[in-house]
Coordinates of C-alpha atoms in Angstrom, one line a residue:
X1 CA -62.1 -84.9 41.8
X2 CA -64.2 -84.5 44.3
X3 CA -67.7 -84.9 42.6
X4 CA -67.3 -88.3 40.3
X5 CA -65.1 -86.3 37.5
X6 CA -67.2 -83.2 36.4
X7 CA -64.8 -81.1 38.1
X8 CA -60.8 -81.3 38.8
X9 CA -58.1 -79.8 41.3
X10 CA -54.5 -80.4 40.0
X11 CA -52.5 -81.9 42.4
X12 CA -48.6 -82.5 42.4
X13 CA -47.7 -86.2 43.2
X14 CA -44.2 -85.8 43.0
X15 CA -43.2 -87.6 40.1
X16 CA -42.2 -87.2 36.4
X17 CA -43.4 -90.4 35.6
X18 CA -45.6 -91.2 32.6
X19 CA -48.6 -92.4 34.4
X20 CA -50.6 -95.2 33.1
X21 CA -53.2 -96.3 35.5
X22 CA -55.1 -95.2 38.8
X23 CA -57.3 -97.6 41.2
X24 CA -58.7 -96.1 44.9
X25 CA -60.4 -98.8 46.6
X26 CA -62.4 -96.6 48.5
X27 CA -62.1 -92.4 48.8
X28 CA -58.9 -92.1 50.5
X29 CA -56.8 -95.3 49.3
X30 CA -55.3 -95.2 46.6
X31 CA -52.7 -96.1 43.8
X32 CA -51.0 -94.4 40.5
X33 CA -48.3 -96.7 38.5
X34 CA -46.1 -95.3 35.6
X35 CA -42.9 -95.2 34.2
X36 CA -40.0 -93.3 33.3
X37 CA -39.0 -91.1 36.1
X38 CA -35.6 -89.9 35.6
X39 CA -34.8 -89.9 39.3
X40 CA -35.6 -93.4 40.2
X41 CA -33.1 -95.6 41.0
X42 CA -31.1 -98.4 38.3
X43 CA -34.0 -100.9 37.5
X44 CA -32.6 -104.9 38.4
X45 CA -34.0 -108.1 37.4
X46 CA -35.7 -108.4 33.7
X47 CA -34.0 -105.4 31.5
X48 CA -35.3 -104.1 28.0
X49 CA -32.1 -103.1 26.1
X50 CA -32.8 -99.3 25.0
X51 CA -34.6 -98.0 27.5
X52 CA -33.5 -95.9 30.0
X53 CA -32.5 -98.1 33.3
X54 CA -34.9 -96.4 35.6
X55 CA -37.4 -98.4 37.9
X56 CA -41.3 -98.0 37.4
X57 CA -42.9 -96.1 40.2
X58 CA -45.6 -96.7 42.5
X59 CA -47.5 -94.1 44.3
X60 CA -49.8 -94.7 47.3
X61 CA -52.2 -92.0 48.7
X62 CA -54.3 -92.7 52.0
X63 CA -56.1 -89.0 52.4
X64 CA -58.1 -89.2 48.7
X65 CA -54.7 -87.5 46.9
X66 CA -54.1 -84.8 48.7
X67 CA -50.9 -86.7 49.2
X68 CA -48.9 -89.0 47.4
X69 CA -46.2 -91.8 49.2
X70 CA -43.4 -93.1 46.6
X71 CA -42.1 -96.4 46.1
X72 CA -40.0 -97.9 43.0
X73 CA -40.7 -100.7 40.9
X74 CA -37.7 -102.1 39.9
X75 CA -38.4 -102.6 36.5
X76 CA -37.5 -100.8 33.3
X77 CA -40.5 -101.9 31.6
X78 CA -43.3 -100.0 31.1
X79 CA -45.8 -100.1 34.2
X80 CA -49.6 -100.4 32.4
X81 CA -51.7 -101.6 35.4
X82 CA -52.3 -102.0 39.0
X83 CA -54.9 -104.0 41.2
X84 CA -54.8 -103.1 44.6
X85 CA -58.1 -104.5 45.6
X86 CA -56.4 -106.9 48.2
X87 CA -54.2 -103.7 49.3
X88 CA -51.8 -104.3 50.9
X89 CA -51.4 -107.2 48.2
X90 CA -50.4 -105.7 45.0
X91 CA -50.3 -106.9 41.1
X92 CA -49.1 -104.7 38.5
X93 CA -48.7 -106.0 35.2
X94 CA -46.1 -104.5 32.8
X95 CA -44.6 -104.4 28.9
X96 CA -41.9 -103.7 27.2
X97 CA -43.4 -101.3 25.0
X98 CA -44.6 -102.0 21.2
X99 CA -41.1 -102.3 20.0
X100 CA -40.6 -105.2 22.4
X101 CA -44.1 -106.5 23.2
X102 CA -43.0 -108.8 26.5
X103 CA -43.9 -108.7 29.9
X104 CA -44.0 -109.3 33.7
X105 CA -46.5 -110.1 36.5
X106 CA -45.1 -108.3 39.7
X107 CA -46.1 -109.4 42.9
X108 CA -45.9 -107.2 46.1
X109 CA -47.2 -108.3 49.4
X110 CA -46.6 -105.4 51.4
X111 CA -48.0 -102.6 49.4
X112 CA -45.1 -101.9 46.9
X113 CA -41.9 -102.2 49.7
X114 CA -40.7 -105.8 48.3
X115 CA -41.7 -106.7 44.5
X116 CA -41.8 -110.2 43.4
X117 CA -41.5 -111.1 39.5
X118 CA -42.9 -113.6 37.5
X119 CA -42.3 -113.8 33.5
X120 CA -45.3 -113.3 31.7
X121 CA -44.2 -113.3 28.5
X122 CA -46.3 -110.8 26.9
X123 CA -47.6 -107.1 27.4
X124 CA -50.0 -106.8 30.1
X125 CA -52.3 -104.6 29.8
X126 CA -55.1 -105.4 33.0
X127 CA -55.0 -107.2 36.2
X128 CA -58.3 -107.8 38.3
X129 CA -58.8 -110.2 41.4
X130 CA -62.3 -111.9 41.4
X131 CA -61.8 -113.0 45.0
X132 CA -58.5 -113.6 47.3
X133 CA -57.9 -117.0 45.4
X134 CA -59.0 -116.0 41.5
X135 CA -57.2 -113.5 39.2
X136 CA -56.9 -112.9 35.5
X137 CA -55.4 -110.5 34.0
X138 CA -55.0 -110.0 29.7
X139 CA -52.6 -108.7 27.0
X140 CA -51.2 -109.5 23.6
X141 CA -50.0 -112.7 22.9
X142 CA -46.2 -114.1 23.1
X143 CA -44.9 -111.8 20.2
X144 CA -41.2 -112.3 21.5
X145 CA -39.3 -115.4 20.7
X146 CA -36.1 -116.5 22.7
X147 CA -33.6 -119.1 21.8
X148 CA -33.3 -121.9 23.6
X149 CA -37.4 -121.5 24.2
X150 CA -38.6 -121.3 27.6
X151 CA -40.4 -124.5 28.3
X152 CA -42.6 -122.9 30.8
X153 CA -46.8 -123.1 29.9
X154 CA -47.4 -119.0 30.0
X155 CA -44.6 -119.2 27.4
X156 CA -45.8 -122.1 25.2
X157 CA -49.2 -120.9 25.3
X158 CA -48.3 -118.0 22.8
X159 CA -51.1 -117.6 22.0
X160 CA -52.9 -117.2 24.8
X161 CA -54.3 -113.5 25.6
X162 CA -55.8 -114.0 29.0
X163 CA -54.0 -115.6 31.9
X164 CA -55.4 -116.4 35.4
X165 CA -54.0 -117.3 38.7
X166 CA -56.0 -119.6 41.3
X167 CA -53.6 -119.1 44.0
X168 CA -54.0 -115.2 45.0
X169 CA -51.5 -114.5 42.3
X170 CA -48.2 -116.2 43.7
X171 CA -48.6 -118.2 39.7
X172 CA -50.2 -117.7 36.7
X173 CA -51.0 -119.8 34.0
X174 CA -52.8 -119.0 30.3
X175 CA -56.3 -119.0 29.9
X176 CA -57.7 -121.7 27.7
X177 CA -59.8 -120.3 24.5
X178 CA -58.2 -117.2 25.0
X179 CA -56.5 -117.2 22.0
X180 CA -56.1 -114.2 19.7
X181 CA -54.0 -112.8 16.8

C-alpha cells in the first residue's frame, strides 16, 4: 500500500510461509516474520516434537516491498513477532503453538544473519523497544511444566505475562504485577 491501506498491490515475497507480523521503520525498511516454509532448511536448537523441522523465516525489504531479502530463523516454533526498531538489532518472539504454549526470545544483531536464543518459557506474542536499553515484550504465562524445573526467574515467574529486558535485550526477566490466568 501506497496510500496508508485504502488501496493494495499484491506483491510476491518469495515465501510459503504463514506470515504473522510486519514492522517498516520508515517507507522502504522493512520486515515480515512467519513460519512454515517447506523449503527452509532443518530448524537446530529448541525443537517442538510434531511439527514439521523447518526454520522460521525472516524477510527484509529496503525499497518499501517491491523486494523482499530471505533469511531463516532457525526455529521450528511458530514466529508471532518482530521489533526491528533498532534495525539492524532484531527481537522476534516466538511459540510453540496452542498445543504447546512455550516460547523463545531470539536475538539477532546483524539483521537476521546470526540468531541468538534465550528461553522464554511461554508464547510470545509482542516485542517493543522503549529506548536502546528498555524492552518488554508479553505473552501467556508458563503453561509448560518440565521435570527437573528450570530454576531460572522467567521460568519461576509462571505467572508472569509481561517480561522486560534493561540491557537492549541481551536478558530478560518477568515483569512484576504482570500476572494473569
Amino acid at each position: 500500500t501506497s496510500d496508508g491501506g485504502e488501496s493494495w498491490q499484491p506483491r510476491e515475497v518469495g515465501t510459503s510461509a504463514t506470515l504473522r507480523d510486519i514492522r517498516f521503520n520508515d517507507e522502504k525498511n522493512g520486515w515480515i516474520c512467519g513460519d512454515g516454509d517447506s523449503t527452509a532448511p532443518e530448524a537446530k536448537g529448541h525443537i517442538v516434537m510434531g511439527r514439521p523441522f523447518h526454520s522460521g523465516v525472516l524477510l527484509l525489504t529496503n525499497d518499501g516491498g517491491v523486494t523482499w531479502q530471505k533469511r531463516w530463523i532457525p526455529t521450528n516454533f511458530l514466529v508471532t513477532c518482530i521489533e526491528p526498531t533498532l534495525a539492524p538489532m532484531l527481537q522476534v518472539g516466538t511459540s510453540g503453538s496452542a498445543l504447546h504454549p512455550d516460547g523463545d526470545l531470539m536475538r539477532s544483531p546483524d539483521n537476521g544473519k546470526t540468531w541468538i536464543f534465550e528461553r522464554g518459557y511461554r508464547a510470545l506474542y509482542a516485542i517493543q523497544a522503549l529506548d536502546r536499553k528498555h524492552w518488554v515484550a508479553v505473552g501467556s504465562n508458563v503453561l509448560v511444566s518440565f521435570e527437573p524445573a528450570p530454576k531460572c526467574a522467567l521460568y519461576a515467574a509462571g505467572k508472569s505475562r509481561v517480561l522486560y529486558s534493561d540491557d537492549g535485550g541481551k536478558s530478560w526477566s518477568p515483569g512484576v504485577g504482570s500476572e494473569g490466568s
